[in-house]
PDB file of C-alpha atoms in Angstrom:
ATOM      1  CA  GLU A  56     -16.297 180.412 -87.944  1.00 76.00           C
ATOM      2  CA  PRO A  57     -19.779 179.453 -86.693  1.00 81.00           C
ATOM      3  CA  GLU A  58     -20.254 179.336 -82.928  1.00 90.00           C
ATOM      4  CA  VAL A  59     -22.125 177.378 -80.318  1.00 94.00           C
ATOM      5  CA  THR A  60     -23.895 179.809 -77.987  1.00 95.00           C
ATOM      6  CA  GLN A  61     -24.652 179.117 -74.333  1.00 96.00           C
ATOM      7  CA  THR A  62     -26.799 181.093 -71.918  1.00 94.00           C
ATOM      8  CA  PRO A  63     -26.514 182.200 -69.224  1.00 93.00           C
ATOM      9  CA  SER A  64     -22.763 182.509 -68.718  1.00 94.00           C
ATOM     10  CA  HIS A  65     -23.255 182.303 -64.958  1.00 96.00           C
ATOM     11  CA  GLN A  66     -26.112 180.773 -62.979  1.00 96.00           C
ATOM     12  CA  VAL A  67     -26.479 180.787 -59.230  1.00 97.00           C
ATOM     13  CA  THR A  68     -29.147 178.636 -57.630  1.00 97.00           C
ATOM     14  CA  GLN A  69     -30.183 177.220 -54.290  1.00 97.00           C
ATOM     15  CA  MET A  70     -29.753 173.541 -53.543  1.00 97.00           C
ATOM     16  CA  GLY A  71     -32.878 171.600 -54.505  1.00 97.00           C
ATOM     17  CA  GLN A  72     -33.944 174.043 -57.206  1.00 97.00           C
ATOM     18  CA  GLU A  73     -34.345 173.145 -60.861  1.00 97.00           C
ATOM     19  CA  VAL A  74     -32.084 174.765 -63.416  1.00 97.00           C
ATOM     20  CA  ILE A  75     -32.155 174.797 -67.190  1.00 97.00           C
ATOM     21  CA  LEU A  76     -28.994 175.501 -69.122  1.00 97.00           C
ATOM     22  CA  ARG A  77     -29.499 176.611 -72.681  1.00 96.00           C
ATOM     23  CA  CYS A  78     -27.476 176.099 -75.811  1.00 97.00           C
ATOM     24  CA  VAL A  79     -27.862 177.002 -79.452  1.00 97.00           C
ATOM     25  CA  PRO A  80     -25.749 174.559 -81.494  1.00 95.00           C
ATOM     26  CA  ILE A  81     -24.423 175.354 -84.942  1.00 93.00           C
ATOM     27  CA  SER A  82     -27.394 175.365 -87.273  1.00 90.00           C
ATOM     28  CA  ASN A  83     -26.527 172.494 -89.616  1.00 88.00           C
ATOM     29  CA  HIS A  84     -25.146 170.199 -86.943  1.00 91.00           C
ATOM     30  CA  LEU A  85     -26.977 167.010 -86.033  1.00 90.00           C
ATOM     31  CA  TYR A  86     -25.161 165.742 -82.922  1.00 92.00           C
ATOM     32  CA  PHE A  87     -25.262 167.569 -79.618  1.00 94.00           C
ATOM     33  CA  TYR A  88     -23.397 167.036 -76.373  1.00 95.00           C
ATOM     34  CA  TRP A  89     -23.074 168.232 -72.811  1.00 97.00           C
ATOM     35  CA  TYR A  90     -19.829 168.097 -70.871  1.00 96.00           C
ATOM     36  CA  ARG A  91     -18.969 169.519 -67.487  1.00 96.00           C
ATOM     37  CA  GLN A  92     -15.860 170.461 -65.560  1.00 92.00           C
ATOM     38  CA  ILE A  93     -15.850 170.627 -61.782  1.00 93.00           C
ATOM     39  CA  LEU A  94     -13.224 173.087 -60.586  1.00 89.00           C
ATOM     40  CA  GLY A  95      -9.791 171.493 -60.637  1.00 84.00           C
ATOM     41  CA  GLN A  96     -11.006 168.293 -62.254  1.00 87.00           C
ATOM     42  CA  LYS A  97     -11.252 166.861 -65.739  1.00 89.00           C
ATOM     43  CA  VAL A  98     -13.767 167.831 -68.366  1.00 91.00           C
ATOM     44  CA  GLU A  99     -16.287 164.970 -68.245  1.00 94.00           C
ATOM     45  CA  PHE A 100     -18.741 163.728 -70.849  1.00 94.00           C
ATOM     46  CA  LEU A 101     -22.374 163.786 -69.743  1.00 96.00           C
ATOM     47  CA  VAL A 102     -24.570 162.964 -72.713  1.00 95.00           C
ATOM     48  CA  SER A 103     -24.858 162.904 -76.492  1.00 93.00           C
ATOM     49  CA  PHE A 104     -28.081 163.518 -78.399  1.00 93.00           C
ATOM     50  CA  TYR A 105     -29.072 162.731 -81.963  1.00 91.00           C
ATOM     51  CA  ASN A 106     -32.344 162.544 -83.835  1.00 90.00           C
ATOM     52  CA  ASN A 107     -34.281 163.708 -80.777  1.00 91.00           C
ATOM     53  CA  GLU A 108     -33.023 161.041 -78.457  1.00 93.00           C
ATOM     54  CA  ILE A 109     -30.088 160.310 -76.204  1.00 94.00           C
ATOM     55  CA  SER A 110     -27.473 158.273 -78.051  1.00 91.00           C
ATOM     56  CA  GLU A 111     -25.004 157.840 -75.208  1.00 90.00           C
ATOM     57  CA  LYS A 112     -24.729 158.935 -71.587  1.00 93.00           C
ATOM     58  CA  SER A 113     -22.230 158.632 -68.778  1.00 93.00           C
ATOM     59  CA  GLU A 114     -22.708 157.420 -65.223  1.00 93.00           C
ATOM     60  CA  ILE A 115     -22.915 161.041 -64.132  1.00 94.00           C
ATOM     61  CA  PHE A 116     -26.072 161.566 -66.164  1.00 96.00           C
ATOM     62  CA  ASP A 117     -28.562 160.114 -63.688  1.00 94.00           C
ATOM     63  CA  ASP A 118     -32.294 160.636 -63.329  1.00 95.00           C
ATOM     64  CA  GLN A 119     -31.777 164.194 -62.084  1.00 96.00           C
ATOM     65  CA  PHE A 120     -30.569 165.193 -65.539  1.00 97.00           C
ATOM     66  CA  SER A 121     -32.517 165.482 -68.753  1.00 97.00           C
ATOM     67  CA  VAL A 122     -31.922 166.971 -72.185  1.00 97.00           C
ATOM     68  CA  GLU A 123     -34.327 168.316 -74.712  1.00 95.00           C
ATOM     69  CA  ARG A 124     -34.406 169.949 -78.084  1.00 93.00           C
ATOM     70  CA  PRO A 125     -37.633 171.898 -77.660  1.00 87.00           C
ATOM     71  CA  ASP A 126     -37.508 173.574 -81.066  1.00 87.00           C
ATOM     72  CA  GLY A 127     -35.319 173.592 -84.117  1.00 79.00           C
ATOM     73  CA  SER A 128     -32.523 175.612 -82.569  1.00 87.00           C
ATOM     74  CA  ASN A 129     -32.210 175.170 -78.803  1.00 93.00           C
ATOM     75  CA  PHE A 130     -30.689 172.280 -76.877  1.00 96.00           C
ATOM     76  CA  THR A 131     -31.227 172.325 -73.122  1.00 97.00           C
ATOM     77  CA  LEU A 132     -29.849 170.547 -70.080  1.00 97.00           C
ATOM     78  CA  LYS A 133     -32.164 170.387 -67.080  1.00 97.00           C
ATOM     79  CA  ILE A 134     -31.097 169.472 -63.582  1.00 97.00           C
ATOM     80  CA  ARG A 135     -34.238 168.664 -61.665  1.00 96.00           C
ATOM     81  CA  SER A 136     -33.074 169.129 -58.076  1.00 95.00           C
ATOM     82  CA  THR A 137     -29.622 170.608 -57.861  1.00 97.00           C
ATOM     83  CA  LYS A 138     -27.027 169.399 -55.365  1.00 96.00           C
ATOM     84  CA  LEU A 139     -23.917 171.165 -54.154  1.00 97.00           C
ATOM     85  CA  GLU A 140     -21.778 168.772 -56.182  1.00 96.00           C
ATOM     86  CA  ASP A 141     -23.491 169.884 -59.394  1.00 97.00           C
ATOM     87  CA  SER A 142     -21.517 173.120 -59.187  1.00 98.00           C
ATOM     88  CA  ALA A 143     -19.360 173.119 -62.315  1.00 97.00           C
ATOM     89  CA  MET A 144     -18.775 174.672 -65.700  1.00 95.00           C
ATOM     90  CA  TYR A 145     -21.149 173.077 -68.199  1.00 97.00           C
ATOM     91  CA  PHE A 146     -20.138 173.002 -71.843  1.00 96.00           C
ATOM     92  CA  CYS A 147     -22.440 172.380 -74.760  1.00 97.00           C
ATOM     93  CA  ALA A 148     -20.955 171.057 -78.012  1.00 95.00           C
ATOM     94  CA  SER A 149     -22.089 169.985 -81.436  1.00 94.00           C
ATOM     95  CA  ASN A 150     -20.841 168.481 -84.679  1.00 90.00           C
ATOM     96  CA  GLY A 151     -22.165 167.351 -87.982  1.00 87.00           C
ATOM     97  CA  GLN A 152     -21.606 163.604 -88.132  1.00 81.00           C
ATOM     98  CA  GLY A 153     -20.837 162.517 -84.615  1.00 79.00           C
ATOM     99  CA  LYS A 154     -17.849 160.443 -85.636  1.00 78.00           C
ATOM    100  CA  GLY A 155     -15.065 159.590 -83.207  1.00 74.00           C
ATOM    101  CA  ASN A 156     -12.413 161.425 -85.212  1.00 77.00           C
ATOM    102  CA  GLU A 157     -14.509 164.512 -85.859  1.00 84.00           C
ATOM    103  CA  LYS A 158     -13.976 167.976 -84.405  1.00 87.00           C
ATOM    104  CA  LEU A 159     -16.346 169.135 -81.699  1.00 90.00           C
ATOM    105  CA  PHE A 160     -17.477 172.752 -81.562  1.00 92.00           C
ATOM    106  CA  PHE A 161     -17.841 173.940 -77.972  1.00 93.00           C
ATOM    107  CA  GLY A 162     -19.681 176.838 -76.424  1.00 94.00           C
ATOM    108  CA  SER A 163     -18.006 179.093 -73.875  1.00 92.00           C
ATOM    109  CA  GLY A 164     -19.786 177.392 -71.002  1.00 94.00           C
ATOM    110  CA  THR A 165     -22.244 178.127 -68.211  1.00 97.00           C
ATOM    111  CA  GLN A 166     -20.747 178.376 -64.743  1.00 96.00           C
ATOM    112  CA  LEU A 167     -23.315 176.854 -62.370  1.00 98.00           C
ATOM    113  CA  SER A 168     -22.982 177.600 -58.668  1.00 98.00           C
ATOM    114  CA  VAL A 169     -25.255 175.714 -56.276  1.00 97.00           C
ATOM    115  CA  LEU A 170     -25.479 177.266 -52.822  1.00 96.00           C
TER     116      LEU A 170
ATOM    117  CA  GLY B 869     -11.799 152.514 -69.131  1.00 83.00           C
ATOM    118  CA  ASP B 870     -10.160 155.162 -71.251  1.00 87.00           C
ATOM    119  CA  SER B 871      -8.131 157.875 -69.530  1.00 92.00           C
ATOM    120  CA  VAL B 872      -5.860 160.797 -70.314  1.00 95.00           C
ATOM    121  CA  THR B 873      -3.085 162.133 -68.109  1.00 95.00           C
ATOM    122  CA  GLN B 874      -1.396 165.429 -68.800  1.00 94.00           C
ATOM    123  CA  MET B 875       1.204 167.381 -66.922  1.00 90.00           C
ATOM    124  CA  GLU B 876       0.152 169.654 -64.107  1.00 85.00           C
ATOM    125  CA  GLY B 877       0.294 173.354 -64.629  1.00 88.00           C
ATOM    126  CA  PRO B 878       0.690 176.172 -64.695  1.00 95.00           C
ATOM    127  CA  VAL B 879       3.528 176.162 -67.158  1.00 96.00           C
ATOM    128  CA  THR B 880       5.204 179.552 -67.119  1.00 97.00           C
ATOM    129  CA  LEU B 881       7.446 180.547 -70.025  1.00 97.00           C
ATOM    130  CA  SER B 882       9.003 183.616 -71.513  1.00 97.00           C
ATOM    131  CA  GLU B 883       8.107 184.629 -75.039  1.00 97.00           C
ATOM    132  CA  GLU B 884       9.990 182.654 -77.723  1.00 97.00           C
ATOM    133  CA  ALA B 885      10.707 179.756 -75.359  1.00 97.00           C
ATOM    134  CA  PHE B 886      10.168 176.140 -76.391  1.00 98.00           C
ATOM    135  CA  LEU B 887       7.000 174.498 -75.123  1.00 97.00           C
ATOM    136  CA  THR B 888       6.269 170.875 -74.301  1.00 97.00           C
ATOM    137  CA  ILE B 889       3.099 169.730 -72.585  1.00 97.00           C
ATOM    138  CA  ASN B 890       3.127 166.005 -71.931  1.00 97.00           C
ATOM    139  CA  CYS B 891       0.081 163.836 -72.504  1.00 97.00           C
ATOM    140  CA  THR B 892      -0.270 160.070 -72.143  1.00 97.00           C
ATOM    141  CA  TYR B 893      -3.338 157.961 -72.572  1.00 96.00           C
ATOM    142  CA  THR B 894      -4.839 154.558 -71.948  1.00 94.00           C
ATOM    143  CA  ALA B 895      -7.473 153.183 -74.291  1.00 90.00           C
ATOM    144  CA  THR B 896      -8.821 149.788 -75.196  1.00 82.00           C
ATOM    145  CA  GLY B 897      -9.300 150.464 -78.902  1.00 77.00           C
ATOM    146  CA  TYR B 898      -7.586 152.674 -81.455  1.00 83.00           C
ATOM    147  CA  PRO B 899      -8.465 156.180 -80.368  1.00 91.00           C
ATOM    148  CA  SER B 900      -8.249 159.463 -82.160  1.00 92.00           C
ATOM    149  CA  LEU B 901      -6.197 162.002 -80.200  1.00 94.00           C
ATOM    150  CA  PHE B 902      -6.823 165.714 -79.848  1.00 95.00           C
ATOM    151  CA  TRP B 903      -5.516 168.882 -78.322  1.00 97.00           C
ATOM    152  CA  TYR B 904      -8.123 171.478 -77.483  1.00 96.00           C
ATOM    153  CA  VAL B 905      -7.332 175.002 -76.278  1.00 96.00           C
ATOM    154  CA  GLN B 906      -9.414 177.343 -74.146  1.00 92.00           C
ATOM    155  CA  TYR B 907      -8.584 181.029 -74.258  1.00 91.00           C
ATOM    156  CA  PRO B 908      -9.881 183.203 -71.409  1.00 87.00           C
ATOM    157  CA  GLY B 909     -13.649 183.680 -71.616  1.00 82.00           C
ATOM    158  CA  GLU B 910     -14.050 181.359 -74.586  1.00 84.00           C
ATOM    159  CA  GLY B 911     -15.080 177.779 -75.263  1.00 85.00           C
ATOM    160  CA  LEU B 912     -12.764 174.892 -76.040  1.00 90.00           C
ATOM    161  CA  GLN B 913     -11.430 175.010 -79.595  1.00 93.00           C
ATOM    162  CA  LEU B 914      -9.803 172.200 -81.498  1.00 94.00           C
ATOM    163  CA  LEU B 915      -6.103 172.958 -81.903  1.00 97.00           C
ATOM    164  CA  LEU B 916      -4.981 169.792 -83.686  1.00 96.00           C
ATOM    165  CA  LYS B 917      -5.708 166.115 -83.976  1.00 94.00           C
ATOM    166  CA  ALA B 918      -4.262 162.797 -85.113  1.00 95.00           C
ATOM    167  CA  THR B 919      -6.351 159.788 -85.954  1.00 91.00           C
ATOM    168  CA  LYS B 920      -3.817 156.975 -86.243  1.00 91.00           C
ATOM    169  CA  ALA B 921      -0.379 155.944 -85.063  1.00 93.00           C
ATOM    170  CA  ASP B 922       2.560 158.047 -86.284  1.00 95.00           C
ATOM    171  CA  ASP B 923       0.253 160.790 -87.552  1.00 95.00           C
ATOM    172  CA  LYS B 924       1.416 164.310 -86.740  1.00 97.00           C
ATOM    173  CA  GLY B 925      -1.185 166.980 -86.092  1.00 97.00           C
ATOM    174  CA  SER B 926      -0.131 170.586 -86.523  1.00 97.00           C
ATOM    175  CA  ASN B 927      -1.711 174.021 -86.364  1.00 97.00           C
ATOM    176  CA  LYS B 928      -0.571 177.559 -85.525  1.00 95.00           C
ATOM    177  CA  GLY B 929       2.998 176.355 -84.943  1.00 97.00           C
ATOM    178  CA  PHE B 930       1.907 173.639 -82.514  1.00 98.00           C
ATOM    179  CA  GLU B 931       2.631 169.981 -83.232  1.00 98.00           C
ATOM    180  CA  ALA B 932       1.875 166.633 -81.651  1.00 98.00           C
ATOM    181  CA  THR B 933       2.716 163.134 -82.860  1.00 98.00           C
ATOM    182  CA  TYR B 934       0.577 160.073 -82.118  1.00 97.00           C
ATOM    183  CA  ARG B 935       2.990 157.608 -80.498  1.00 96.00           C
ATOM    184  CA  LYS B 936       1.304 154.261 -80.042  1.00 93.00           C
ATOM    185  CA  GLU B 937       4.391 152.569 -78.581  1.00 94.00           C
ATOM    186  CA  THR B 938       4.579 155.070 -75.731  1.00 95.00           C
ATOM    187  CA  THR B 939       0.833 155.892 -75.705  1.00 96.00           C
ATOM    188  CA  SER B 940       1.694 159.572 -75.843  1.00 97.00           C
ATOM    189  CA  PHE B 941       0.614 162.704 -77.694  1.00 98.00           C
ATOM    190  CA  HIS B 942       2.872 165.462 -76.404  1.00 98.00           C
ATOM    191  CA  LEU B 943       2.183 169.022 -77.530  1.00 98.00           C
ATOM    192  CA  GLU B 944       5.145 171.107 -78.705  1.00 98.00           C
ATOM    193  CA  LYS B 945       5.791 174.567 -80.038  1.00 98.00           C
ATOM    194  CA  GLY B 946       9.173 175.934 -80.946  1.00 97.00           C
ATOM    195  CA  SER B 947       8.592 179.553 -79.973  1.00 96.00           C
ATOM    196  CA  VAL B 948       5.627 180.570 -77.832  1.00 97.00           C
ATOM    197  CA  GLN B 949       3.934 183.960 -77.904  1.00 97.00           C
ATOM    198  CA  VAL B 950       2.051 185.872 -75.229  1.00 97.00           C
ATOM    199  CA  SER B 951      -1.132 185.180 -77.190  1.00 96.00           C
ATOM    200  CA  ASP B 952      -0.627 181.428 -76.623  1.00 97.00           C
ATOM    201  CA  SER B 953      -1.508 181.881 -72.948  1.00 97.00           C
ATOM    202  CA  ALA B 954      -4.484 179.582 -72.428  1.00 96.00           C
ATOM    203  CA  VAL B 955      -5.508 176.237 -70.982  1.00 95.00           C
ATOM    204  CA  TYR B 956      -4.607 173.238 -73.136  1.00 97.00           C
ATOM    205  CA  PHE B 957      -6.565 169.995 -72.965  1.00 96.00           C
ATOM    206  CA  CYS B 958      -5.441 166.636 -74.284  1.00 97.00           C
ATOM    207  CA  ALA B 959      -8.306 164.332 -75.219  1.00 95.00           C
ATOM    208  CA  LEU B 960      -9.103 161.055 -76.910  1.00 93.00           C
ATOM    209  CA  SER B 961     -12.089 159.625 -78.658  1.00 91.00           C
ATOM    210  CA  ASP B 962     -12.621 155.915 -78.912  1.00 79.00           C
ATOM    211  CA  SER B 963     -13.558 155.692 -82.570  1.00 62.00           C
ATOM    212  CA  ASP B 964     -15.141 152.307 -82.002  1.00 56.00           C
ATOM    213  CA  SER B 965     -17.950 153.968 -80.089  1.00 56.00           C
ATOM    214  CA  GLY B 966     -19.094 155.669 -83.242  1.00 58.00           C
ATOM    215  CA  TYR B 967     -19.693 158.912 -81.387  1.00 65.00           C
ATOM    216  CA  SER B 968     -17.590 161.936 -80.534  1.00 73.00           C
ATOM    217  CA  THR B 969     -17.509 161.259 -76.812  1.00 86.00           C
ATOM    218  CA  LEU B 970     -14.231 162.712 -75.685  1.00 91.00           C
ATOM    219  CA  THR B 971     -12.203 161.686 -72.660  1.00 92.00           C
ATOM    220  CA  PHE B 972     -10.225 164.687 -71.456  1.00 94.00           C
ATOM    221  CA  GLY B 973      -7.216 165.323 -69.315  1.00 93.00           C
ATOM    222  CA  LYS B 974      -7.373 167.911 -66.543  1.00 91.00           C
ATOM    223  CA  GLY B 975      -5.952 170.678 -68.669  1.00 93.00           C
ATOM    224  CA  THR B 976      -2.647 172.516 -68.426  1.00 96.00           C
ATOM    225  CA  MET B 977      -2.543 176.264 -68.043  1.00 96.00           C
ATOM    226  CA  LEU B 978       0.176 178.002 -70.055  1.00 97.00           C
ATOM    227  CA  LEU B 979       1.273 181.476 -69.074  1.00 97.00           C
ATOM    228  CA  VAL B 980       3.631 183.284 -71.444  1.00 97.00           C
ATOM    229  CA  SER B 981       5.252 186.510 -70.318  1.00 97.00           C
ATOM    230  CA  PRO B 982       6.801 189.153 -72.627  1.00 95.00           C
TER     231      PRO B 982
END
């Protein structure tokens, strides 16, 4: 089965630094997502992206966050100035039609640790 | 807003035991319901889904029935294996939103011993 690929698997950064988390969605998918899971808490939706623009975002996704599809294959999440509370596992996901009853394909996640 | 509540883990079972992981939800519309599974070192994978009331999703011996009257989607398996050890996530998607924005529960870790 095709896979969503995320790099790096672990990222350690200092508070206030910028980080970029990278994802390669499945090649024929059109809808892309970022979710995160703070240790011990729920997996939370951050943002969805379609046709080179954000289609939906949660309250978590404030001005410190941005997403980009810089080329035909990568999908990135940037945190401009990291805070301690940004420490979490970040999951990228994609699917073909973006419908509410459609399966999401997830990557294995990037564990971000902000010190 | 929408929410999902699932039982706390870890759930520890012996091989061939019966498994139930409870999941209840609150939603304003008519959501689709999902169980995702995360094996160690891997991403979340769809295990099964149900898109309307009374639908039963099933896969790999796991089953869950969409119960609108009790707003539940409990996961069951008749005989678990060591290889079923993983974290299981119940989730819903409000189909009215038009997008696959999932609301997840906290996840339940299942540990199966030989």
